[in-house]
């Protein structure tokens, strides 16, 4: 197992042991938004300072957190900020996710295309309503994410921006499946 993978596993093990969320560890370690998530998932390699900051969340130094014989500190021995965060999470009833299921928005949009949702002109905002709730939450109900994917390859070869249909309301671009435009 390479060093980076082992480090990620240790970070995750500690986080789950204390029932902390990635967001809370990120705040306690004073990392940028989503940085801890990228580190834990392997999308980003942490700097020595970031490793130290994350270890400090648990009252340890980087060489201690990497030692497999190191015992996890009791909650009372954790830094006060970490203790408070654990209490706040317990009070709120929040549970850390073991695995974050990655939602493939492109596949979800392709399903909408296959289901005929783009046979007639439609806005990205209206397409958003057809997506499963979990997908909408994952993209923070931002129709702009749909717009971005519709305008990129391979979807931009199948879907085109069309004029707003007469009598329709709504700002923004209207999209339609190219093969349905040509048949009218």
PDB file of C-alpha atoms in Angstrom:
ATOM      1  CA  UNK A   1       0.000   0.000   0.000  1.00  0.00           C
ATOM      2  CA  UNK A   2       1.508   3.333  -0.935  1.00  0.00           C
ATOM      3  CA  UNK A   3       2.111   6.028   1.669  1.00  0.00           C
ATOM      4  CA  UNK A   4      -0.614   8.352   0.385  1.00  0.00           C
ATOM      5  CA  UNK A   5      -3.273   5.600   0.482  1.00  0.00           C
ATOM      6  CA  UNK A   6      -2.211   4.619   4.005  1.00  0.00           C
ATOM      7  CA  UNK A   7      -2.416   8.260   5.103  1.00  0.00           C
ATOM      8  CA  UNK A   8      -5.922   8.602   3.615  1.00  0.00           C
ATOM      9  CA  UNK A   9      -7.030   5.435   5.393  1.00  0.00           C
ATOM     10  CA  UNK A  10      -5.651   6.719   8.708  1.00  0.00           C
ATOM     11  CA  UNK A  11      -7.406  10.083   8.313  1.00  0.00           C
ATOM     12  CA  UNK A  12     -10.690   8.375   7.522  1.00  0.00           C
ATOM     13  CA  UNK A  13     -10.281   5.891  10.385  1.00  0.00           C
ATOM     14  CA  UNK A  14      -9.737   8.713  12.890  1.00  0.00           C
ATOM     15  CA  UNK A  15     -12.598  10.796  11.493  1.00  0.00           C
ATOM     16  CA  UNK A  16     -15.065   7.909  11.662  1.00  0.00           C
ATOM     17  CA  UNK A  17     -13.805   6.801  15.084  1.00  0.00           C
ATOM     18  CA  UNK A  18     -14.757  10.201  16.536  1.00  0.00           C
ATOM     19  CA  UNK A  19     -17.892  10.394  14.348  1.00  0.00           C
ATOM     20  CA  UNK A  20     -16.741  13.615  12.701  1.00  0.00           C
ATOM     21  CA  UNK A  21     -17.846  14.783   9.273  1.00  0.00           C
ATOM     22  CA  UNK A  22     -15.386  15.767   6.563  1.00  0.00           C
ATOM     23  CA  UNK A  23     -16.624  19.353   6.786  1.00  0.00           C
ATOM     24  CA  UNK A  24     -15.919  19.531  10.520  1.00  0.00           C
ATOM     25  CA  UNK A  25     -12.381  18.122  10.157  1.00  0.00           C
ATOM     26  CA  UNK A  26     -11.825  20.594   7.339  1.00  0.00           C
ATOM     27  CA  UNK A  27     -12.857  23.517   9.562  1.00  0.00           C
ATOM     28  CA  UNK A  28     -10.861  22.302  12.562  1.00  0.00           C
ATOM     29  CA  UNK A  29      -7.755  21.795  10.396  1.00  0.00           C
ATOM     30  CA  UNK A  30      -8.328  25.222   8.796  1.00  0.00           C
ATOM     31  CA  UNK A  31      -8.342  23.817   5.276  1.00  0.00           C
ATOM     32  CA  UNK A  32     -10.032  25.314   2.213  1.00  0.00           C
ATOM     33  CA  UNK A  33     -13.563  24.284   1.257  1.00  0.00           C
ATOM     34  CA  UNK A  34     -13.731  20.635   0.073  1.00  0.00           C
ATOM     35  CA  UNK A  35      -9.970  20.252   0.555  1.00  0.00           C
ATOM     36  CA  UNK A  36     -10.230  17.577   3.253  1.00  0.00           C
ATOM     37  CA  UNK A  37     -12.679  15.638   1.088  1.00  0.00           C
ATOM     38  CA  UNK A  38     -10.226  15.780  -1.829  1.00  0.00           C
ATOM     39  CA  UNK A  39      -7.393  14.632   0.438  1.00  0.00           C
ATOM     40  CA  UNK A  40      -9.381  11.760   1.954  1.00  0.00           C
ATOM     41  CA  UNK A  41     -10.622  10.615  -1.467  1.00  0.00           C
ATOM     42  CA  UNK A  42      -7.125  10.732  -2.988  1.00  0.00           C
ATOM     43  CA  UNK A  43      -7.875  13.512  -5.459  1.00  0.00           C
ATOM     44  CA  UNK A  44      -5.299  15.722  -3.753  1.00  0.00           C
ATOM     45  CA  UNK A  45      -2.024  14.902  -2.021  1.00  0.00           C
ATOM     46  CA  UNK A  46      -1.687  16.774   1.272  1.00  0.00           C
ATOM     47  CA  UNK A  47       1.314  18.960   2.031  1.00  0.00           C
ATOM     48  CA  UNK A  48       3.313  18.250   5.205  1.00  0.00           C
ATOM     49  CA  UNK A  49       1.624  21.279   6.827  1.00  0.00           C
ATOM     50  CA  UNK A  50      -1.846  19.988   5.930  1.00  0.00           C
ATOM     51  CA  UNK A  51      -0.966  16.579   7.405  1.00  0.00           C
ATOM     52  CA  UNK A  52       0.163  18.318  10.591  1.00  0.00           C
ATOM     53  CA  UNK A  53      -3.029  20.424  10.709  1.00  0.00           C
ATOM     54  CA  UNK A  54      -5.219  17.331  10.352  1.00  0.00           C
ATOM     55  CA  UNK A  55      -3.193  15.441  12.997  1.00  0.00           C
ATOM     56  CA  UNK A  56      -3.605  18.448  15.326  1.00  0.00           C
ATOM     57  CA  UNK A  57      -7.404  18.016  15.124  1.00  0.00           C
ATOM     58  CA  UNK A  58      -6.832  14.872  17.206  1.00  0.00           C
ATOM     59  CA  UNK A  59      -4.151  16.413  19.435  1.00  0.00           C
ATOM     60  CA  UNK A  60      -1.370  14.589  17.602  1.00  0.00           C
ATOM     61  CA  UNK A  61       1.581  15.417  15.366  1.00  0.00           C
ATOM     62  CA  UNK A  62       2.014  14.026  11.859  1.00  0.00           C
ATOM     63  CA  UNK A  63       4.542  11.367  12.942  1.00  0.00           C
ATOM     64  CA  UNK A  64       2.150  10.192  15.682  1.00  0.00           C
ATOM     65  CA  UNK A  65      -0.929   9.852  13.499  1.00  0.00           C
ATOM     66  CA  UNK A  66       1.061   7.756  11.006  1.00  0.00           C
ATOM     67  CA  UNK A  67       2.333   5.373  13.694  1.00  0.00           C
ATOM     68  CA  UNK A  68       0.163   2.225  13.546  1.00  0.00           C
ATOM     69  CA  UNK A  69       0.884   1.584  17.249  1.00  0.00           C
ATOM     70  CA  UNK A  70      -0.423   5.022  18.251  1.00  0.00           C
ATOM     71  CA  UNK A  71      -3.550   4.717  20.358  1.00  0.00           C
ATOM     72  CA  UNK A  72      -6.367   7.080  19.578  1.00  0.00           C
ATOM     73  CA  UNK A  73      -6.676   9.703  22.314  1.00  0.00           C
ATOM     74  CA  UNK A  74      -9.742   9.575  24.528  1.00  0.00           C
ATOM     75  CA  UNK A  75     -12.284  12.299  23.807  1.00  0.00           C
ATOM     76  CA  UNK A  76     -11.205  14.105  26.994  1.00  0.00           C
ATOM     77  CA  UNK A  77      -7.630  14.313  25.674  1.00  0.00           C
ATOM     78  CA  UNK A  78      -8.629  15.820  22.338  1.00  0.00           C
ATOM     79  CA  UNK A  79      -8.253  19.576  21.765  1.00  0.00           C
ATOM     80  CA  UNK A  80     -11.209  21.553  23.177  1.00  0.00           C
ATOM     81  CA  UNK A  81     -12.385  22.635  19.712  1.00  0.00           C
ATOM     82  CA  UNK A  82     -12.543  18.996  18.610  1.00  0.00           C
ATOM     83  CA  UNK A  83     -14.376  17.975  21.791  1.00  0.00           C
ATOM     84  CA  UNK A  84     -16.916  20.745  21.198  1.00  0.00           C
ATOM     85  CA  UNK A  85     -17.372  19.674  17.556  1.00  0.00           C
ATOM     86  CA  UNK A  86     -18.012  16.063  18.636  1.00  0.00           C
ATOM     87  CA  UNK A  87     -20.628  17.240  21.157  1.00  0.00           C
ATOM     88  CA  UNK A  88     -22.287  19.503  18.581  1.00  0.00           C
ATOM     89  CA  UNK A  89     -22.496  16.619  16.096  1.00  0.00           C
ATOM     90  CA  UNK A  90     -23.969  14.320  18.752  1.00  0.00           C
ATOM     91  CA  UNK A  91     -26.570  16.957  19.702  1.00  0.00           C
ATOM     92  CA  UNK A  92     -27.507  17.544  16.068  1.00  0.00           C
ATOM     93  CA  UNK A  93     -27.718  13.811  15.415  1.00  0.00           C
ATOM     94  CA  UNK A  94     -25.466  14.084  12.370  1.00  0.00           C
ATOM     95  CA  UNK A  95     -23.706  10.914  11.304  1.00  0.00           C
ATOM     96  CA  UNK A  96     -20.606  10.925   9.123  1.00  0.00           C
ATOM     97  CA  UNK A  97     -20.923   9.146   5.803  1.00  0.00           C
ATOM     98  CA  UNK A  98     -18.629   6.176   5.311  1.00  0.00           C
ATOM     99  CA  UNK A  99     -18.684   6.572   1.563  1.00  0.00           C
ATOM    100  CA  UNK A 100     -19.920   9.494  -0.454  1.00  0.00           C
ATOM    101  CA  UNK A 101     -21.744   8.079  -3.450  1.00  0.00           C
ATOM    102  CA  UNK A 102     -20.569   9.994  -6.456  1.00  0.00           C
ATOM    103  CA  UNK A 103     -23.496  10.971  -8.613  1.00  0.00           C
ATOM    104  CA  UNK A 104     -22.832  11.077 -12.341  1.00  0.00           C
ATOM    105  CA  UNK A 105     -24.877  14.063 -13.479  1.00  0.00           C
ATOM    106  CA  UNK A 106     -23.988  13.352 -17.112  1.00  0.00           C
ATOM    107  CA  UNK A 107     -25.586   9.895 -16.912  1.00  0.00           C
ATOM    108  CA  UNK A 108     -28.656  11.377 -15.245  1.00  0.00           C
ATOM    109  CA  UNK A 109     -29.013  13.936 -18.050  1.00  0.00           C
ATOM    110  CA  UNK A 110     -28.535  11.177 -20.640  1.00  0.00           C
ATOM    111  CA  UNK A 111     -31.418   9.284 -18.993  1.00  0.00           C
ATOM    112  CA  UNK A 112     -33.610  12.388 -19.346  1.00  0.00           C
ATOM    113  CA  UNK A 113     -32.651  12.602 -23.026  1.00  0.00           C
ATOM    114  CA  UNK A 114     -33.434   8.895 -23.526  1.00  0.00           C
ATOM    115  CA  UNK A 115     -36.761   9.320 -21.696  1.00  0.00           C
ATOM    116  CA  UNK A 116     -37.773  11.983 -24.235  1.00  0.00           C
ATOM    117  CA  UNK A 117     -37.644  14.969 -21.877  1.00  0.00           C
ATOM    118  CA  UNK A 118     -35.792  16.971 -24.538  1.00  0.00           C
ATOM    119  CA  UNK A 119     -38.021  16.010 -27.471  1.00  0.00           C
ATOM    120  CA  UNK A 120     -39.721  19.379 -26.971  1.00  0.00           C
ATOM    121  CA  UNK A 121     -38.036  22.656 -25.979  1.00  0.00           C
ATOM    122  CA  UNK A 122     -37.233  22.787 -22.259  1.00  0.00           C
ATOM    123  CA  UNK A 123     -35.082  24.894 -19.932  1.00  0.00           C
ATOM    124  CA  UNK A 124     -32.336  23.532 -17.693  1.00  0.00           C
ATOM    125  CA  UNK A 125     -34.382  24.694 -14.706  1.00  0.00           C
ATOM    126  CA  UNK A 126     -37.333  22.559 -15.826  1.00  0.00           C
ATOM    127  CA  UNK A 127     -35.016  19.596 -16.483  1.00  0.00           C
ATOM    128  CA  UNK A 128     -33.792  19.937 -12.907  1.00  0.00           C
ATOM    129  CA  UNK A 129     -37.305  19.072 -11.701  1.00  0.00           C
ATOM    130  CA  UNK A 130     -37.105  15.674 -13.450  1.00  0.00           C
ATOM    131  CA  UNK A 131     -33.885  14.656 -11.668  1.00  0.00           C
ATOM    132  CA  UNK A 132     -34.065  12.431  -8.572  1.00  0.00           C
ATOM    133  CA  UNK A 133     -34.006  14.342  -5.269  1.00  0.00           C
ATOM    134  CA  UNK A 134     -30.571  12.934  -4.334  1.00  0.00           C
ATOM    135  CA  UNK A 135     -29.097  14.273  -7.582  1.00  0.00           C
ATOM    136  CA  UNK A 136     -30.722  17.693  -7.135  1.00  0.00           C
ATOM    137  CA  UNK A 137     -29.325  17.894  -3.604  1.00  0.00           C
ATOM    138  CA  UNK A 138     -25.878  16.811  -4.776  1.00  0.00           C
ATOM    139  CA  UNK A 139     -25.765  19.669  -7.295  1.00  0.00           C
ATOM    140  CA  UNK A 140     -27.398  22.097  -4.835  1.00  0.00           C
ATOM    141  CA  UNK A 141     -30.394  22.547  -7.158  1.00  0.00           C
ATOM    142  CA  UNK A 142     -28.186  24.506  -9.560  1.00  0.00           C
ATOM    143  CA  UNK A 143     -29.570  24.329 -13.088  1.00  0.00           C
ATOM    144  CA  UNK A 144     -26.300  25.886 -14.289  1.00  0.00           C
ATOM    145  CA  UNK A 145     -24.645  22.475 -13.816  1.00  0.00           C
ATOM    146  CA  UNK A 146     -27.154  21.013 -16.301  1.00  0.00           C
ATOM    147  CA  UNK A 147     -26.549  23.893 -18.712  1.00  0.00           C
ATOM    148  CA  UNK A 148     -22.789  23.270 -18.569  1.00  0.00           C
ATOM    149  CA  UNK A 149     -23.186  19.591 -19.453  1.00  0.00           C
ATOM    150  CA  UNK A 150     -25.715  20.226 -22.234  1.00  0.00           C
ATOM    151  CA  UNK A 151     -23.284  22.660 -23.868  1.00  0.00           C
ATOM    152  CA  UNK A 152     -20.331  20.235 -23.736  1.00  0.00           C
ATOM    153  CA  UNK A 153     -19.423  17.226 -25.800  1.00  0.00           C
ATOM    154  CA  UNK A 154     -20.921  14.676 -26.310  1.00  0.00           C
ATOM    155  CA  UNK A 155     -24.341  16.159 -25.458  1.00  0.00           C
ATOM    156  CA  UNK A 156     -23.838  19.326 -27.532  1.00  0.00           C
ATOM    157  CA  UNK A 157     -23.829  17.102 -30.627  1.00  0.00           C
ATOM    158  CA  UNK A 158     -27.334  15.824 -29.765  1.00  0.00           C
ATOM    159  CA  UNK A 159     -28.905  18.820 -28.013  1.00  0.00           C
ATOM    160  CA  UNK A 160     -29.122  22.363 -29.347  1.00  0.00           C
ATOM    161  CA  UNK A 161     -30.255  25.726 -28.008  1.00  0.00           C
ATOM    162  CA  UNK A 162     -33.574  26.700 -29.597  1.00  0.00           C
ATOM    163  CA  UNK A 163     -35.858  29.738 -29.535  1.00  0.00           C
ATOM    164  CA  UNK A 164     -38.262  30.069 -26.646  1.00  0.00           C
ATOM    165  CA  UNK A 165     -41.591  28.554 -27.699  1.00  0.00           C
ATOM    166  CA  UNK A 166     -44.470  30.986 -28.123  1.00  0.00           C
ATOM    167  CA  UNK A 167     -46.440  31.571 -24.959  1.00  0.00           C
ATOM    168  CA  UNK A 168     -43.822  29.941 -22.721  1.00  0.00           C
ATOM    169  CA  UNK A 169     -42.464  31.592 -19.610  1.00  0.00           C
ATOM    170  CA  UNK A 170     -38.931  31.364 -18.315  1.00  0.00           C
ATOM    171  CA  UNK A 171     -35.629  33.051 -18.769  1.00  0.00           C
ATOM    172  CA  UNK A 172     -32.491  31.363 -19.956  1.00  0.00           C
ATOM    173  CA  UNK A 173     -31.766  29.036 -22.817  1.00  0.00           C
ATOM    174  CA  UNK A 174     -34.207  26.477 -24.155  1.00  0.00           C
ATOM    175  CA  UNK A 175     -32.827  23.117 -25.250  1.00  0.00           C
ATOM    176  CA  UNK A 176     -34.133  20.460 -27.592  1.00  0.00           C
ATOM    177  CA  UNK A 177     -32.913  17.182 -29.007  1.00  0.00           C
ATOM    178  CA  UNK A 178     -31.462  17.869 -32.477  1.00  0.00           C
ATOM    179  CA  UNK A 179     -33.274  14.942 -34.127  1.00  0.00           C
ATOM    180  CA  UNK A 180     -36.608  16.344 -32.880  1.00  0.00           C
ATOM    181  CA  UNK A 181     -35.868  19.823 -34.262  1.00  0.00           C
ATOM    182  CA  UNK A 182     -35.235  18.441 -37.752  1.00  0.00           C
ATOM    183  CA  UNK A 183     -38.482  16.443 -37.844  1.00  0.00           C
ATOM    184  CA  UNK A 184     -40.735  19.477 -37.463  1.00  0.00           C
TER     185      UNK A 184
END
